[in-house]
Coordinates of C-alpha atoms and ligand atoms in Angstrom, one line a residue:
X1 CA -22.6 -15.6 11.6
X2 CA -24.4 -14.8 14.9
X3 CA -26.1 -11.8 15.7
X4 CA -24.7 -9.1 18.2
X5 CA -26.0 -6.3 20.1
X6 CA -26.0 -3.8 17.2
X7 CA -28.7 -6.2 15.3
X8 CA -30.9 -6.1 18.4
X9 CA -34.1 -4.0 19.1
X10 CA -33.2 -3.7 22.8
X11 CA -35.6 -0.7 23.6
X12 CA -37.5 -1.5 27.1
X13 CA -37.0 -5.1 26.3
X14 CA -36.6 -7.6 29.2
X15 CA -33.1 -9.0 28.6
X16 CA -31.2 -11.7 30.3
X17 CA -27.4 -11.4 30.0
X18 CA -24.9 -14.4 30.6
X19 CA -22.2 -12.3 31.8
X20 CA -18.5 -13.7 32.4
X21 CA -18.2 -12.0 35.7
X22 CA -16.1 -15.1 36.9
X23 CA -14.1 -12.9 39.2
X24 CA -11.2 -14.7 41.5
X25 CA -12.3 -14.3 45.1
X26 CA -10.2 -14.9 48.7
X27 CA -11.4 -16.9 51.6
X28 CA -13.9 -14.2 52.6
X29 CA -15.3 -13.9 49.0
X30 CA -13.9 -10.2 48.6
X31 CA -13.0 -10.0 44.9
X32 CA -9.2 -9.9 44.4
X33 CA -9.3 -8.7 40.7
X34 CA -12.0 -7.1 39.1
X35 CA -11.0 -7.1 35.7
X36 CA -13.8 -9.7 34.4
X37 CA -16.8 -7.2 35.9
X38 CA -14.9 -4.2 33.8
X39 CA -14.7 -6.0 30.7
X40 CA -18.5 -6.8 30.8
X41 CA -19.3 -3.0 31.3
X42 CA -19.8 -2.2 27.4
X43 CA -22.7 -4.4 27.0
X44 CA -24.1 -3.4 30.2
X45 CA -24.0 0.1 29.5
X46 CA -25.7 -0.5 26.0
X47 CA -28.4 -2.2 27.6
X48 CA -29.0 0.9 30.1
X49 CA -29.0 3.4 27.0
X50 CA -31.6 1.5 25.5
X51 CA -33.6 1.3 28.8
X52 CA -33.6 -2.6 29.0
X53 CA -34.9 -4.4 32.0
X54 CA -31.5 -6.2 32.9
X55 CA -31.4 -9.6 34.4
X56 CA -27.7 -10.8 34.9
X57 CA -26.5 -14.2 35.0
X58 CA -23.0 -15.4 35.8
X59 CA -20.8 -18.4 37.4
X60 CA -18.3 -17.7 39.9
X61 CA -15.6 -20.6 40.5
X62 CA -16.7 -24.1 40.7
X63 CA -19.4 -24.6 43.4
X64 CA -20.4 -28.2 41.6
X65 CA -24.2 -27.6 42.2
X66 CA -24.1 -26.5 45.9
X67 CA -24.2 -23.1 47.6
X68 CA -20.6 -21.9 48.5
X69 CA -21.0 -18.6 50.4
X70 CA -17.8 -17.0 49.2
X71 CA -18.9 -17.6 45.5
X72 CA -21.9 -15.7 45.8
X73 CA -22.5 -12.9 43.3
X74 CA -23.3 -10.3 46.3
X75 CA -20.0 -8.7 46.0
X76 CA -19.7 -8.9 42.4
X77 CA -23.3 -6.9 42.1
X78 CA -22.0 -4.5 44.5
X79 CA -18.8 -3.6 42.8
X80 CA -20.8 -3.6 39.4
X81 CA -23.1 -1.0 40.8
X82 CA -20.4 1.0 42.0
X83 CA -18.8 0.9 38.6
X84 CA -21.9 1.9 36.6
X85 CA -23.6 4.1 39.2
X86 CA -26.9 2.3 39.1
X87 CA -28.2 -0.1 42.0
X88 CA -27.8 -3.8 41.1
X89 CA -30.0 -5.9 43.4
X90 CA -28.3 -9.5 44.0
X91 CA -30.6 -12.6 44.5
X92 CA -29.8 -15.3 46.4
X93 CA -30.9 -18.0 43.9
X94 CA -31.8 -18.2 40.0
X95 CA -35.3 -19.4 40.0
X96 CA -38.1 -19.4 42.4
X97 CA -41.1 -17.1 43.3
X98 CA -38.9 -14.5 44.7
X99 CA -36.8 -14.0 41.4
X100 CA -40.1 -14.3 39.1
X101 CA -41.7 -11.5 41.2
X102 CA -38.8 -9.2 40.9
X103 CA -38.5 -10.1 37.1
X104 CA -42.1 -8.9 36.6
X105 CA -42.0 -5.7 38.4
X106 CA -38.4 -4.6 36.8
X107 CA -38.7 -1.2 35.4
X108 CA -36.8 0.2 32.5
X109 CA -32.9 0.6 33.3
X110 CA -33.0 -1.5 36.3
X111 CA -30.7 -4.5 37.0
X112 CA -30.9 -7.4 39.0
X113 CA -28.2 -9.8 39.4
X114 CA -29.2 -13.7 39.6
X115 CA -27.2 -16.0 42.0
X116 CA -24.1 -17.9 40.8
X117 CA -25.6 -20.3 38.3
X118 CA -23.5 -23.3 39.2
X119 CA -25.2 -23.2 42.9
X120 CA -27.7 -25.0 40.7
X121 CA -26.8 -28.3 39.4
X122 CA -29.3 -28.0 37.0
X123 CA -26.8 -25.5 34.9
X124 CA -24.3 -28.3 34.0
X125 CA -27.1 -31.1 34.1
X126 CA -28.7 -29.4 30.9
X127 CA -32.1 -29.4 32.7
X128 CA -35.0 -28.3 30.7
X129 CA -37.1 -27.0 33.3
X130 CA -34.3 -24.9 34.7
X131 CA -33.6 -23.6 30.9
X132 CA -37.3 -22.7 30.8
X133 CA -37.7 -20.9 34.0
X134 CA -34.4 -18.8 33.1
X135 CA -35.7 -18.2 29.7
X136 CA -39.1 -17.4 31.0
X137 CA -38.0 -14.1 32.5
X138 CA -36.9 -12.5 29.3
X139 CA -37.5 -11.7 25.8
X140 CA -34.0 -11.6 24.6
X141 CA -31.0 -13.4 25.4
X142 CA -27.3 -12.2 25.3
X143 CA -24.1 -14.0 25.8
X144 CA -21.3 -11.8 26.8
X145 CA -19.2 -14.9 28.5
X146 CA -16.6 -15.7 26.3
X147 CA -14.7 -17.4 29.1
X148 CA -17.7 -20.0 29.6
X149 CA -18.5 -20.3 25.8
X150 CA -16.7 -23.7 25.4
X151 CA -19.1 -25.2 27.9
X152 CA -22.4 -26.8 26.8
X153 CA -24.4 -25.6 29.9
X154 CA -28.2 -24.4 30.2
X155 CA -26.9 -20.6 30.3
X156 CA -24.5 -21.2 27.3
X157 CA -26.3 -23.6 24.9
X158 CA -29.7 -23.7 26.0
X159 CA -30.9 -20.2 26.6
X160 CA -30.3 -19.2 23.0
X161 CA -32.3 -22.0 21.7
X162 CA -35.3 -20.5 23.8
X163 CA -34.8 -16.8 23.0
X164 CA -33.8 -14.6 20.4
X165 CA -30.2 -14.2 21.1
X166 CA -27.3 -12.3 20.3
X167 CA -23.7 -12.0 21.2
X168 CA -22.5 -9.2 23.6
X169 CA -19.7 -6.9 22.9
X170 CA -17.0 -8.7 24.8
X171 CA -17.9 -12.1 23.0
X172 CA -18.0 -10.3 19.7
X173 CA -14.7 -8.6 20.3
X174 CA -12.9 -11.7 21.7
X175 CA -14.2 -13.6 18.5
X176 CA -13.3 -11.1 15.8
X177 CA -9.7 -10.7 17.3
X178 CA -8.9 -14.3 17.5
X179 CA -10.5 -15.2 14.3
X180 CA -8.8 -12.7 12.3
X181 CA -5.5 -13.6 13.7
X182 CA -5.9 -17.3 12.7
X183 CA -7.5 -16.4 9.5
X184 CA -5.5 -13.5 8.0
X185 CA -2.5 -13.1 10.4
X186 CA 0.2 -10.3 9.5
X187 CA 3.2 -12.6 9.1
X188 CA 5.4 -13.5 10.2
X189 CA 3.0 -15.1 12.7
X190 CA 4.7 -16.7 16.0
X191 CA 3.3 -18.9 18.6
X192 CA 5.2 -18.9 21.9
X193 CA 3.8 -22.3 24.2
X194 CA 5.0 -23.3 27.4
X195 CA 3.5 -24.8 30.6
X196 CA 3.1 -27.9 31.9
X197 CA 1.5 -30.8 29.7
X198 CA 1.7 -31.6 26.0
X199 CA -1.4 -33.3 26.3
X200 CA -3.4 -30.4 27.1
X201 CA -2.2 -28.5 24.2
X202 CA -1.9 -31.3 21.4
X203 CA -4.6 -30.2 19.6
X204 CA -3.7 -26.6 19.7
X205 CA -0.1 -27.6 18.4
X206 CA -1.7 -29.4 15.5
X207 CA -4.1 -26.5 14.3
X208 CA -1.6 -23.8 15.0
X209 CA 1.0 -25.4 12.7
X210 CA -1.3 -25.0 9.7
X211 CA -1.6 -21.4 10.4
X212 CA 1.7 -19.9 12.2
X213 CA 5.0 -19.6 10.5
X214 CA 6.7 -20.9 13.9
X215 CA 6.1 -22.3 17.4
X216 CA 8.4 -21.4 20.0
X217 CA 8.4 -24.1 22.8
X218 CA 9.7 -23.9 26.3
X219 CA 8.7 -25.0 29.9
X220 CA 8.0 -28.7 31.0
X221 CA 6.1 -29.8 27.9
X222 CA 9.3 -29.0 25.9
X223 CA 10.8 -32.2 27.4
X224 CA 8.1 -34.4 25.5
X225 CA 9.7 -32.9 22.4
X226 CA 13.2 -33.2 23.2
X227 CA 12.7 -36.8 24.1
X228 CA 11.1 -37.0 20.5
X229 CA 14.7 -35.5 19.3
X230 CA 16.3 -38.3 20.9
X231 CA 17.7 -36.4 23.8
X232 CA 17.9 -38.0 27.6
X233 CA 15.9 -35.7 29.4
X234 CA 17.3 -36.3 32.9
X235 CA 14.7 -36.2 35.8
X236 CA 12.4 -34.5 33.5
X237 CA 9.2 -35.9 33.0
X238 CA 7.9 -36.3 29.6
X239 CA 4.6 -37.9 28.2
X240 CA 5.6 -41.2 26.7
X241 CA 2.3 -41.3 24.9
X242 CA 2.7 -38.0 23.0
X243 CA 6.4 -38.8 22.1
X244 CA 5.4 -39.9 18.5
X245 CA 3.3 -37.1 18.1
X246 CA 6.0 -34.7 18.9
X247 CA 8.1 -36.4 16.5
X248 CA 5.5 -35.8 13.9
X249 CA 5.2 -32.1 14.8
X250 CA 8.9 -31.7 14.6
X251 CA 8.8 -32.8 10.9
X252 CA 7.0 -29.4 10.2
X253 CA 10.1 -27.6 10.5
X254 CA 8.3 -24.5 12.2
X255 CA 9.0 -25.9 15.6
X256 CA 12.0 -24.2 17.9
X257 CA 12.9 -25.9 21.2
X258 CA 14.4 -24.5 24.3
X259 CA 17.8 -25.4 24.0
X260 CA 18.9 -25.0 27.5
X261 CA 17.3 -24.8 30.9
X262 CA 18.0 -23.6 34.2
X263 CA 18.6 -26.6 36.0
X264 CA 17.7 -27.6 39.8
X265 CA 18.7 -30.3 41.7
X266 CA 15.1 -30.7 43.6
X267 CA 11.6 -29.0 42.9
X268 CA 12.1 -26.2 45.5
X269 CA 13.3 -22.4 45.6
X270 CA 16.1 -23.5 47.7
X271 CA 17.4 -26.0 45.1
X272 CA 21.1 -26.0 43.8
X273 CA 20.9 -24.6 40.1
X274 CA 23.0 -24.6 37.0
X275 CA 22.6 -24.0 33.5
X276 CA 22.2 -27.3 31.4
X277 CA 22.1 -27.4 27.8
X278 CA 19.0 -29.4 26.7
X279 CA 20.5 -32.0 24.7
X280 CA 22.7 -33.0 27.7
X281 CA 20.4 -33.6 30.6
X282 CA 21.7 -35.6 33.6
X283 CA 20.1 -37.6 35.8
X284 CA 19.2 -35.7 39.3
X285 CA 18.3 -32.6 37.6
X286 CA 15.3 -30.8 36.6
X287 CA 14.6 -28.1 34.0
X288 CA 12.6 -25.7 35.6
X289 CA 13.3 -22.6 33.5
X290 CA 14.5 -21.7 30.0
X291 CA 18.2 -20.8 29.9
X292 CA 20.1 -17.6 28.7
X293 CA 20.6 -18.9 25.4
X294 CA 17.1 -20.0 24.8
X295 CA 16.0 -16.8 26.1
X296 CA 18.0 -15.0 23.5
X297 CA 17.1 -17.3 20.5
X298 CA 13.4 -16.5 21.5
X299 CA 13.6 -13.3 21.5
X300 CA 15.8 -13.1 18.0
X301 CA 12.9 -15.1 16.5
X302 CA 10.2 -13.0 18.1
X303 CA 11.7 -9.7 17.0
X304 CA 11.0 -10.7 13.2
X305 CA 7.4 -11.3 14.4
X306 CA 4.5 -9.2 12.9
X307 CA 1.8 -11.6 15.0
X308 CA 2.4 -13.1 18.2
X309 CA 0.2 -15.6 20.3
X310 CA 1.6 -16.4 23.9
X311 CA 0.0 -19.1 25.9
X312 CA 1.9 -20.8 28.9
X313 CA 4.9 -20.0 31.1
X314 CA 8.7 -20.8 30.2
X315 CA 9.2 -22.3 34.0
X316 CA 7.9 -22.8 37.2
X317 CA 7.5 -18.8 37.1
X318 CA 5.4 -19.2 40.5
X319 CA 9.0 -19.5 42.0
X320 CA 11.3 -16.5 41.6
X321 CA 14.3 -18.4 41.3
X322 CA 12.8 -20.0 38.3
X323 CA 10.7 -16.7 36.9
X324 CA 13.7 -15.3 34.8
X325 CA 12.7 -16.8 31.4
X326 CA 9.0 -16.1 31.7
X327 CA 9.4 -12.7 32.9
X328 CA 12.0 -12.0 29.8
X329 CA 9.8 -13.4 27.1
X330 CA 6.6 -11.8 28.4
X331 CA 8.4 -8.4 28.7
X332 CA 9.7 -8.6 25.4
X333 CA 6.3 -9.6 23.7
X334 CA 4.6 -6.7 25.5
X335 CA 7.2 -4.2 24.2
X336 CA 6.9 -6.1 20.5
X337 CA 5.3 -3.6 17.6
X338 CA 3.7 -7.1 16.7
X339 CA -0.1 -7.5 17.1
X340 CA -0.2 -9.7 20.4
X341 CA -2.5 -12.1 21.9
X342 CA -2.0 -13.8 25.4
X343 CA -4.5 -15.9 27.3
X344 CA -4.9 -18.5 30.0
X345 CA -4.9 -18.0 33.7
X346 CA -1.1 -18.7 34.0
X347 CA -0.2 -16.7 31.5
X348 CA -1.8 -13.8 32.5
X349 CA -0.6 -14.5 36.3
X350 CA 2.9 -14.7 34.8
X351 CA 2.5 -11.3 32.8
X352 CA 1.4 -9.8 35.9
X353 CA 4.3 -11.2 37.8
X354 CA 6.7 -9.6 35.0
X355 CA 5.0 -6.4 35.3
X356 CA 3.4 -6.0 32.0
X357 CA 0.0 -7.1 32.6
X358 CA -2.5 -5.1 29.8
X359 CA 0.4 -4.5 27.8
X360 CA -0.8 -6.6 24.9
X361 CA -2.8 -6.0 21.8
X362 CA -5.4 -8.2 23.4
X363 CA -5.6 -10.1 26.6
X364 CA -7.9 -12.7 26.3
X365 CA -11.0 -13.0 29.0
X366 CA -10.9 -16.7 28.5
X367 CA -8.6 -19.6 29.2
X368 CA -10.1 -23.0 27.8
X369 CA -12.2 -20.9 25.5
X370 CA -9.0 -19.5 24.0
X371 CA -7.7 -22.8 23.7
X372 CA -10.4 -24.3 21.8
X373 CA -10.3 -21.2 19.4
X374 CA -6.9 -21.8 18.9
X375 CA -7.4 -25.7 18.4
X376 CA -9.8 -24.6 15.3
X377 CA -12.8 -25.7 17.1
X378 CA -16.3 -24.0 16.9
X379 CA -17.2 -23.0 20.8
X380 CA -20.6 -24.7 21.7
X381 CA -21.8 -21.1 22.9
X382 CA -21.0 -19.6 19.4
X383 CA -22.6 -22.6 17.5
X384 CA -25.7 -22.2 19.7
X385 CA -25.9 -18.5 18.7
X386 CA -25.2 -19.1 15.0
X387 CA -27.8 -21.8 14.5
X388 CA -30.6 -20.3 16.2
X389 CA -30.6 -16.9 16.6
X390 CA -33.9 -15.8 16.3
X391 CA -35.4 -19.3 16.1
X392 CA -37.4 -19.8 19.0
X393 CA -40.7 -21.2 20.2
Ligands
AMP1 P1 -0.1 -25.1 31.9 O1 -1.2 -24.7 32.6 O2 0.1 -26.2 31.2 O3 0.0 -23.8 31.1 O4 1.0 -25.0 33.0 C1 1.3 -23.7 33.8 C2 2.2 -24.6 34.9 O5 3.3 -25.3 34.3 C3 2.8 -23.6 35.8 O6 2.1 -23.7 36.9 C4 4.3 -23.8 35.8 O7 5.0 -23.8 37.0 C5 4.6 -25.2 35.2 N1 5.8 -25.5 34.6 C6 6.2 -24.5 33.4 N2 7.4 -25.0 33.1 C7 7.7 -25.9 34.0 C8 8.7 -26.8 33.9 N3 10.1 -27.0 33.6 N4 8.8 -27.7 35.0 C9 7.8 -27.9 36.1 N5 6.7 -27.1 35.9 C10 6.4 -26.2 34.9

């Protein structure tokens, strides 16, 4: 097990915190949703109460080792400062003499925010000198970035080897909720999966089949399964290489596929549409949403559930014409008395569009990281905290 903030002696200590404040921004760098800042507050407040000297580090977007102005931490630091009522000084780099001097003169309860760590190519290259520079700023390392903990980078897997290290409250909460759900779910436990590709989700399905009672599959990925069942799929794309795997999965008897679709004659909001039964797809038609029969079947199944995990939209929810199935299922899960877990960028966007954002027992802050947990794999960030907590030199 990894250590958490509650195990740490934080009083007056210099603490470097890898936060997950990877906020979405518009073209001018304005924050369009501050959820990820809000989710990081419990850890920061704890550190403030302990009068720690706080050094924050995050990534924003994918700048790939170069400075991209709109992805600077400046506005994130300003928003954080507003939220906690304490000044937060942002820097335009992570290392260098300016940062070193600022770290040295940090006083108890003061906060500095280093620049977007992905402006430095060293972060992903796992550069030792970069890791040592960052570790040199602090006596303690805290990982509160669940959303980046599936990555093997300096700030996620190397810093915990160089400093006594602890999980922050958000990381701890994400791991607790997801592990509990996988290890001792209230049953029946039902997974609802959708989205574009089976290939992205094959390992997750494999692992979920070991722990859930049923998997409901809709969206584009359903067509690979329907093909595996021997149906013609019209113009719908399916992943040839995964048909035999899908066939194997079907043998579990736990998978319920979409049985009809809102079909369109082109991939366009202005397309002609009709409802087609999933076993009778004609050429010239694409299934872009689950149909009414599927909505009813899925609701009936979900009505029985005591635990639900949802990942992936049921159709092209971005187009209003094909959003109905996703909306219906999102709202039904949101209203359910079951323990509900959702995650993934598209899934959260779909919940928002359906007007049920935040109406689940837990909305995960990490898409890729949640997928990896559901695949039954250990996150590199967690492995680094577990193996080497307190083991440093
Ligand atoms: P994923 O990232 O795999 O969860 O896929 C999400 C994307 O899948 C969304 O952008 C949806 O528009 C798309 N999607 C879901 N169902 C369909 C469908 N039946 N046909 C085409 N795209 C779909």
